[in-house]
Coordinates of C-alpha atoms in Angstrom, one line a residue:
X156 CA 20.5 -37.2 14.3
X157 CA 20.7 -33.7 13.2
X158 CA 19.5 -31.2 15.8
X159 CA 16.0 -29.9 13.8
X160 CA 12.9 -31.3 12.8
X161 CA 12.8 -33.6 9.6
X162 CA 9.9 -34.9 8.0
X163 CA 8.2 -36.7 4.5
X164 CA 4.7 -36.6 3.4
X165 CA 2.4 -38.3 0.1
X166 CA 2.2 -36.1 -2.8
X167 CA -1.0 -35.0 -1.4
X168 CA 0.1 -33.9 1.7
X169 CA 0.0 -37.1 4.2
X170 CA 2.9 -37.0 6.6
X171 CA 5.3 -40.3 6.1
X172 CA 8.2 -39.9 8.2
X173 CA 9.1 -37.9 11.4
X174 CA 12.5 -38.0 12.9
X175 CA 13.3 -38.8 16.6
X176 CA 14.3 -35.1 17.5
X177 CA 10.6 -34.2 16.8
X178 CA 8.9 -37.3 18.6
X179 CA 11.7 -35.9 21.3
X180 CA 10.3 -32.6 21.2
X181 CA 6.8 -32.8 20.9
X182 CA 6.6 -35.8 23.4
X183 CA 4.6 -37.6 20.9
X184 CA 4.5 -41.4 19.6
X185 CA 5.1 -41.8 15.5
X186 CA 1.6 -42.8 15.4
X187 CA 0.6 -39.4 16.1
X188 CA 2.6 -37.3 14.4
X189 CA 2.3 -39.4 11.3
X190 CA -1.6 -38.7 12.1
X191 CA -1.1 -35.1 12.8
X192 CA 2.5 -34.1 12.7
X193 CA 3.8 -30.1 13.6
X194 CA -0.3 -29.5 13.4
X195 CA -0.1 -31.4 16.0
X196 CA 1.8 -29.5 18.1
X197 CA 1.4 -25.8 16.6
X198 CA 0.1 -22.8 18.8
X199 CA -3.6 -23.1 17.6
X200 CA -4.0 -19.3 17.0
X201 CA -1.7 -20.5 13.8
X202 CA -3.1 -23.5 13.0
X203 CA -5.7 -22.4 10.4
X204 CA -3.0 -20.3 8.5
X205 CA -0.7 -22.8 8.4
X206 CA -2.8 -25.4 7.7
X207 CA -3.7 -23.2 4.4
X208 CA -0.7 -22.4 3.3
X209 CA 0.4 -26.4 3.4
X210 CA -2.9 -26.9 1.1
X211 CA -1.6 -24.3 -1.2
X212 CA 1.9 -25.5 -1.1
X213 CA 0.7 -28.8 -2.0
X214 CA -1.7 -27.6 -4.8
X215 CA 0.4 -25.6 -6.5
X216 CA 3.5 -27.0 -6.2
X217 CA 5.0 -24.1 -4.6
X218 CA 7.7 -24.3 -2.0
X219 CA 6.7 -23.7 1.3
X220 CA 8.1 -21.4 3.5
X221 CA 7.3 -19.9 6.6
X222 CA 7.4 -19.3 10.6
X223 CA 5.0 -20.8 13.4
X224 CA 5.2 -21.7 16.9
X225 CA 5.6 -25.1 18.1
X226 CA 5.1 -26.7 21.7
X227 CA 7.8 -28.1 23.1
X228 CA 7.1 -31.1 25.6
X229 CA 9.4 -30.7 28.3
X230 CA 8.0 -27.0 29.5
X231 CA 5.4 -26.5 27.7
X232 CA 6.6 -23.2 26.1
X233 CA 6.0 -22.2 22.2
X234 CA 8.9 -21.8 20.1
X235 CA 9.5 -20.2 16.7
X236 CA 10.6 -22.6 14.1
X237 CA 11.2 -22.3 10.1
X238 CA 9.6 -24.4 8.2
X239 CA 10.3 -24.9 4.5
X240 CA 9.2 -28.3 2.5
X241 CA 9.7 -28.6 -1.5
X242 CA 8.4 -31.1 -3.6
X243 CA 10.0 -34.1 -4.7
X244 CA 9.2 -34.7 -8.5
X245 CA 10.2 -37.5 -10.7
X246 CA 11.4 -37.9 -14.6
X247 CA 8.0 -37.6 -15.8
X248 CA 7.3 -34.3 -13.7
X249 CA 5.0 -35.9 -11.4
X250 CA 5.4 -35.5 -7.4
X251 CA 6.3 -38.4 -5.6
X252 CA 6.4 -36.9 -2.3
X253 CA 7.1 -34.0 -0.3
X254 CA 10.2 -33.7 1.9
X255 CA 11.1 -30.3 4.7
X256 CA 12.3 -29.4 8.0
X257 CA 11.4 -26.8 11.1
X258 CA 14.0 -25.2 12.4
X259 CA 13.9 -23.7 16.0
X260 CA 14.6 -20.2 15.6
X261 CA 13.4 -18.4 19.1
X262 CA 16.4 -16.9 20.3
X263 CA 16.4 -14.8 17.0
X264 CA 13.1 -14.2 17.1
X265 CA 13.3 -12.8 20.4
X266 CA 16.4 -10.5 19.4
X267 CA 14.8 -9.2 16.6
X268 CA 11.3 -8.4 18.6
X269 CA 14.0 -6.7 21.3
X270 CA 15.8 -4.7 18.3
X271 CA 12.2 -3.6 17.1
X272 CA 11.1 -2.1 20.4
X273 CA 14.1 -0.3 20.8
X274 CA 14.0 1.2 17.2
X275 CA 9.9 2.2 18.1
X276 CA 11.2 4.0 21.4
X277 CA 14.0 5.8 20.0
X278 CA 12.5 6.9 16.9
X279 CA 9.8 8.0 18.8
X280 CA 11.9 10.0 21.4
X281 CA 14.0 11.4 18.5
X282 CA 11.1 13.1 16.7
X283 CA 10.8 16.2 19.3
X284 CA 14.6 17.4 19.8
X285 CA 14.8 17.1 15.7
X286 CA 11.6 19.1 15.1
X287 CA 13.0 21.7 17.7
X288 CA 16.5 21.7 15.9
X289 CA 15.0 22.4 12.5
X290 CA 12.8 25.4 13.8
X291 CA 16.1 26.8 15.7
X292 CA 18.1 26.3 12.5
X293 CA 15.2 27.8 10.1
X294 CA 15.2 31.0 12.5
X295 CA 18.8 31.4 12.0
X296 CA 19.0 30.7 8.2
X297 CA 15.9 33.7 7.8
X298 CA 18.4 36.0 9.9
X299 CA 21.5 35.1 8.4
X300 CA 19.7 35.6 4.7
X301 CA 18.5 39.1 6.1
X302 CA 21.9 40.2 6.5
X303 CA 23.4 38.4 3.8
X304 CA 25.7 36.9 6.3
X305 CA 28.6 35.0 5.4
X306 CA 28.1 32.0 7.7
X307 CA 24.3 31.3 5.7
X308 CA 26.2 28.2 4.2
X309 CA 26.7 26.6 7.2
X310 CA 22.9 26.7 8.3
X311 CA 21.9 26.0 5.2
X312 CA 23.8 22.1 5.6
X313 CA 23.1 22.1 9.1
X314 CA 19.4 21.9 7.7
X315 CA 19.8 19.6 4.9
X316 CA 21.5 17.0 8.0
X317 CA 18.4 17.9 10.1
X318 CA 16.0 16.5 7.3
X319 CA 18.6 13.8 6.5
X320 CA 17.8 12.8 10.0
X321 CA 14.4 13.3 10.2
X322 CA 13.7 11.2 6.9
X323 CA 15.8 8.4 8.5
X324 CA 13.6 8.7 12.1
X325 CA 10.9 8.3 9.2
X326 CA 11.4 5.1 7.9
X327 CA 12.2 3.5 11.6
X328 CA 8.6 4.7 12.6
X329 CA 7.2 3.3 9.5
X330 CA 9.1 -0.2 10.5
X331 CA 7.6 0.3 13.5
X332 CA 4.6 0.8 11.9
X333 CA 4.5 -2.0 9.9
X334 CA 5.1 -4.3 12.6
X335 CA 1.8 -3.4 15.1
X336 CA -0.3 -2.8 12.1
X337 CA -0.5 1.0 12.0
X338 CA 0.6 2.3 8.7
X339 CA -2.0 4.6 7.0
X340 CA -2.8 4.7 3.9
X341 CA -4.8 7.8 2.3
X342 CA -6.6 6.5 -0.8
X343 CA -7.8 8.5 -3.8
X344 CA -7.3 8.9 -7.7
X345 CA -4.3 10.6 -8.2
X346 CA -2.0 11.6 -11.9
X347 CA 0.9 8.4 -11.6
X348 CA 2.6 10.4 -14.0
X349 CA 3.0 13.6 -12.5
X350 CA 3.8 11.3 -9.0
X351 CA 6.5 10.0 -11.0
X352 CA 8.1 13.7 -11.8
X353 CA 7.3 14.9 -8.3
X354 CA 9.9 11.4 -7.1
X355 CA 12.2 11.8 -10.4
X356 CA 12.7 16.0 -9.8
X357 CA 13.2 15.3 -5.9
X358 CA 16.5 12.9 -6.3
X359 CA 17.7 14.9 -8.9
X360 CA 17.9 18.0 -6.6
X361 CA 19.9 16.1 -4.2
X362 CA 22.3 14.2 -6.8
X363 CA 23.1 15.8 -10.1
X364 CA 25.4 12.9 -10.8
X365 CA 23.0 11.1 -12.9
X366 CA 20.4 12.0 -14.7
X367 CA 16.9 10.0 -14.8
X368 CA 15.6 9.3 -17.9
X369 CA 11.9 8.0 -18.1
X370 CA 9.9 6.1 -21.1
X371 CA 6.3 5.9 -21.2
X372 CA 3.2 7.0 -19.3
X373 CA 0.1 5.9 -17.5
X374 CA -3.0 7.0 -19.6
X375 CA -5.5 6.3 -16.7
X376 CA -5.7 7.9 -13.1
X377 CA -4.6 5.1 -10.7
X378 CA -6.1 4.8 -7.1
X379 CA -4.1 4.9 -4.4
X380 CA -1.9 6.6 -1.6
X381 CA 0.3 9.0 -3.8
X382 CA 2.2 9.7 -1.0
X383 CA 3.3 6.0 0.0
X384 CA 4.1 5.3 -3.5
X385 CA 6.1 9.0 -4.4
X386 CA 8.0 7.1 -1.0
X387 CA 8.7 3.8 -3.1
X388 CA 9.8 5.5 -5.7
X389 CA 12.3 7.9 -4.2
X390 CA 13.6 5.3 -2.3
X391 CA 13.8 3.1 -5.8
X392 CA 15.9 5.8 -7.4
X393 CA 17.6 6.9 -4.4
X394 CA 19.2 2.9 -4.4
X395 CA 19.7 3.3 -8.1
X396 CA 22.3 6.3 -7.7
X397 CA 23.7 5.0 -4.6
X398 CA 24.8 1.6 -6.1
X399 CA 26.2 2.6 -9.3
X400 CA 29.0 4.8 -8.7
X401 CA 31.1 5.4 -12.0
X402 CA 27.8 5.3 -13.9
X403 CA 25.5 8.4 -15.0
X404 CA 22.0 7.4 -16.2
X405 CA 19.3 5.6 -14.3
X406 CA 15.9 4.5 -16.6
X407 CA 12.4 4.6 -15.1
X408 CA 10.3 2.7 -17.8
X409 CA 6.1 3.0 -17.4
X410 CA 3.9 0.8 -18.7
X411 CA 0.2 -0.3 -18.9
X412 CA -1.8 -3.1 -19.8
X413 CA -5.0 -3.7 -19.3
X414 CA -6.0 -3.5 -15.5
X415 CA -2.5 -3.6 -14.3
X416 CA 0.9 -0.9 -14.2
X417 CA 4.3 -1.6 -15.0
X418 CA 6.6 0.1 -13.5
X419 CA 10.8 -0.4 -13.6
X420 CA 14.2 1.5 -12.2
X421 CA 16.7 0.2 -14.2
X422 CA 20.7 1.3 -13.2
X423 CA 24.1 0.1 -14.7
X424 CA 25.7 -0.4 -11.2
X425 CA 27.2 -3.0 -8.8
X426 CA 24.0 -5.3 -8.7
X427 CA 23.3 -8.4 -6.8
X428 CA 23.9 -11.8 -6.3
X429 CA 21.5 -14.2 -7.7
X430 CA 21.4 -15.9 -4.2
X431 CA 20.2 -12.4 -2.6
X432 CA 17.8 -11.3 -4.9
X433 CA 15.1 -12.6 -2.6
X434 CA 16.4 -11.5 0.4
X435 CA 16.7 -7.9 -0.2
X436 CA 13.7 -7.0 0.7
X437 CA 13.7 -8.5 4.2
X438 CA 14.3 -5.9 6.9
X439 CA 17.7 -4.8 8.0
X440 CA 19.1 -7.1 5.1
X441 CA 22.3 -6.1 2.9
X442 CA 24.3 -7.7 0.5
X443 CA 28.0 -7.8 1.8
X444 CA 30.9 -8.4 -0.8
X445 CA 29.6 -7.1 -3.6
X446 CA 32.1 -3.8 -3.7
X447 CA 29.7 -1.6 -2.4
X448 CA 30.9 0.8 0.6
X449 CA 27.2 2.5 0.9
X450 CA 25.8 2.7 4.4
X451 CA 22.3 2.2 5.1
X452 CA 19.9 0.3 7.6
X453 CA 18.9 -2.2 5.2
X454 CA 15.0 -0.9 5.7
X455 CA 13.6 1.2 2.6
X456 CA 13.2 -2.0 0.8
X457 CA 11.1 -4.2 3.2
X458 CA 9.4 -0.7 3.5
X459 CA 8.5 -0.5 -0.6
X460 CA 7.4 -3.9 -0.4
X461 CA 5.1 -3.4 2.6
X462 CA 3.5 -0.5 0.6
X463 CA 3.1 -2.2 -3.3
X464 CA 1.9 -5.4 -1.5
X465 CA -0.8 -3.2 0.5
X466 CA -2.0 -1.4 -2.8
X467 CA -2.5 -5.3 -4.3
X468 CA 0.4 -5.2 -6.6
X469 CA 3.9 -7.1 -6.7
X470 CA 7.6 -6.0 -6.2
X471 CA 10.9 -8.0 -7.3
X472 CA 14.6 -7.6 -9.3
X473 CA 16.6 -8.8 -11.6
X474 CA 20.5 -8.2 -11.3
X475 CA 24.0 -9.9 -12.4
X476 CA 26.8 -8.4 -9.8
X477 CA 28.5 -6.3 -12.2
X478 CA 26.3 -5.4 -14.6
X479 CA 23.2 -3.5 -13.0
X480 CA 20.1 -4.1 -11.5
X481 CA 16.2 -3.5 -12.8
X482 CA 13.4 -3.1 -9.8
X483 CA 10.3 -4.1 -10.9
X484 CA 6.7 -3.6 -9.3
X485 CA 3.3 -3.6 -10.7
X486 CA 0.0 -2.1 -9.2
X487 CA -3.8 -2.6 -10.3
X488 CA -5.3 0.8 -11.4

C-alpha cells in the first residue's frame, strides 16, 4: 500500500514480485512487468544504461543505486524515480534474491534543474561588474601605494573581497559546467610535487592558523590538468582549516605505488557522521549538527570529485564526529 514502487527479483536478476502502485502506474498486467518490469516502462534513451548497471549490480553483488525516468500511464509523461535494490543473502552467504524500490522524485528534480539555471545565469552575469571592480580597485591601490596613503588598507581588503567573490562565481560556473558537459581539462606531464607546494603555500598565505605539514613525494611526473587538481587540493585544505577550529596542524601524506598515487588531507577537527560520509560529495550537501558554524554552498566537494573521477582516479573519507577527518583520493600516473 505504500505510495512508491516495490519489487523482488531471482538471484540472477528475474523480477518476482511487483506491487499494485506500479501495475497502477505503468498501466500494465503482473504478467508483464514480471516479464519486463521498470524496463518496461523506462524512457528508452535510458534503457541501455540502466539495463547495465542492473547486470552489474547483480554480478557483483553491489547495491544498486540510481535515477531514470519512468512512464506514467495515465498522461503519458516521464518521471524521475530513485531506484535502489540490495541483495538478499542467506547464512551461507549465498543470494537468495534481490529486493528494491523506485521512488518518484520529479518535483525535486525539477527544482534542482530550476536552481541550476539560475546559478549558470547569475554566475555568468556576475563575471563582468567583478572583473570591472577589481580593475577600479587595482588602479586605486597603485595610487594610494604611490603616495603612501593612509587609506591603502582599505583597498587592499576591498581586493582580497573582490577575489573572494570572484573564486566563489568560479566554482558556480564550474557547477555549471559540470552539468552541460563543458569543463576543460588541459592535459600534460606536470611536477605533483611542486603542485602540491604551489596548493600548500597558497592556503597558508590566507590562514596562518595552522600550519600544513606534508610526508612523502611522487618520484614520477604524473599526467594531467595541474590546474584542476592545484583546485582539488586547495579546496581539500581549505575544508581541513575551516572545520577544525581549536586545532593547528593539518597532514598532507603522498604516496606511490606502482601505477597509481596516494594522496591524503588529514585534520584533527569536527569530522563527520558516519551516515554522511557518502553524501558529502553531492552538490549543495552539508552536514548540519555537527558543531560547525562554517558557511559555504556545499559545492567544492562535488566539484573535486567531478575532477579526480575525470583524471580516472577515486575520492572518499574517513571521519569520527569529534575526532577528525582524512580525505583520500588516488590518480593513475
Amino acid at each position: 500500500t505504500i505510495p512508491q514502487i516495490t519489487f523482488s527479483a531471482t538471484a540472477s536478476g528475474s523480477f518476482t514480485y511487483f506491487n499494485n502502485f506500479f501495475l497502477d502506474y505503468a498501466g500494465i498486467s503482473m504478467k508483464e512487468a514480471l516479464q519486463n518490469g521498470w524496463l518496461a516502462v523506462i524512457q528508452p534513451e535510458q534503457y541501455g544504461a540502466a539495463s547495465k548497471a542492473w547486470e552489474h549490480c547483480i554480478e557483483t553483488l553491489e547495491n544498486c543505486y540510481m535515477e531514470f525516468q519512468l512512464k506514467r500511464k495515465s498522461d503519458g509523461m516521464y518521471r524521475w524515480h530513485l531506484f535502489r535494490a540490495t541483495a538478499i543473502i542467506n547464512q551461507a552467504g549465498e543470494v537468495t534474491s534481490w529486493v528494491g524500490t523506485a521512488t518518484d522524485i520529479d518535483e525535486q528534480k525539477s527544482k534542482e534543474q530550476a536552481k541550476d539555471e539560475f546559478i549558470s545565469i547569475a554566475s555568468h552575469e556576475l563575471k563582468t561588474p567583478i572583473t570591472t571592480a577589481k580593475a577600479y580597485v587595482q588602479l586605486l591601490e597603485h595610487n594610494l601605494q604611490k603616495d603612501d596613503h593612509a587609506d591603502l588598507i582599505f583597498a587592499e581588503k576591498a581586493s582580497r573581497s573582490i577575489d573572494k567573490l570572484n573564486h566563489l562565481v568560479g566554482k558556480l560556473l564550474d557547477v555549471s559546467r559540470i552539468q552541460h558537459g563543458q569543463m576543460g581539462y588541459n592535459v600534460n606531464p606536470f611536477d605533483f610535487n611542486k603542485m602540491i607546494r604551489d596548493a600548500v603555500e597558497s592556503v597558508q598565505v590566507i590562514d596562518e592558523t595552522h600550519s600544513i605539514e606534508v610526508k612523502g613525494s611522487i618520484k614520477k611526473t604524473i599526467k594531467g590538468d595541474e590546474e584542476r587538481l592545484n583546485q582539488v587540493m586547495v579546496n581539500l585544505l581549505t575544508n581541513a582549516i575551516k572545520y577544525s577550529p581549536g586545532t593547528d596542524k593539518v597532514v598532507v601524506t603522498l604516496k606511490q605505488e606502482k601505477d597509481m598515487i596516494a594522496v591524503s588531507v588529514k585534520d584533527d577537527g569536527t569530522g563527520i557522521s558516519k551516515k554522511n560520509l557518502n553524501k558529502i560529495f553531492n552538490r549543495y550537501f552539508r552536514e548540519e549538527g555537527n558543531g560547525s558554524t562554517v558557511k559555504g554552498l556545499g559545492i567544492g566537494l562535488s566539484i573535486a570529485k567531478e575532477i579526480i573521477t575525470r583524471h580516472g582516479g577515486k575520492i572518499w573519507a574517513e571521519s569520527e564526529p569529534g575526532k577528525g577527518s582524512t580525505f583520500h583520493f588516488t590518480l593513475p600516473i
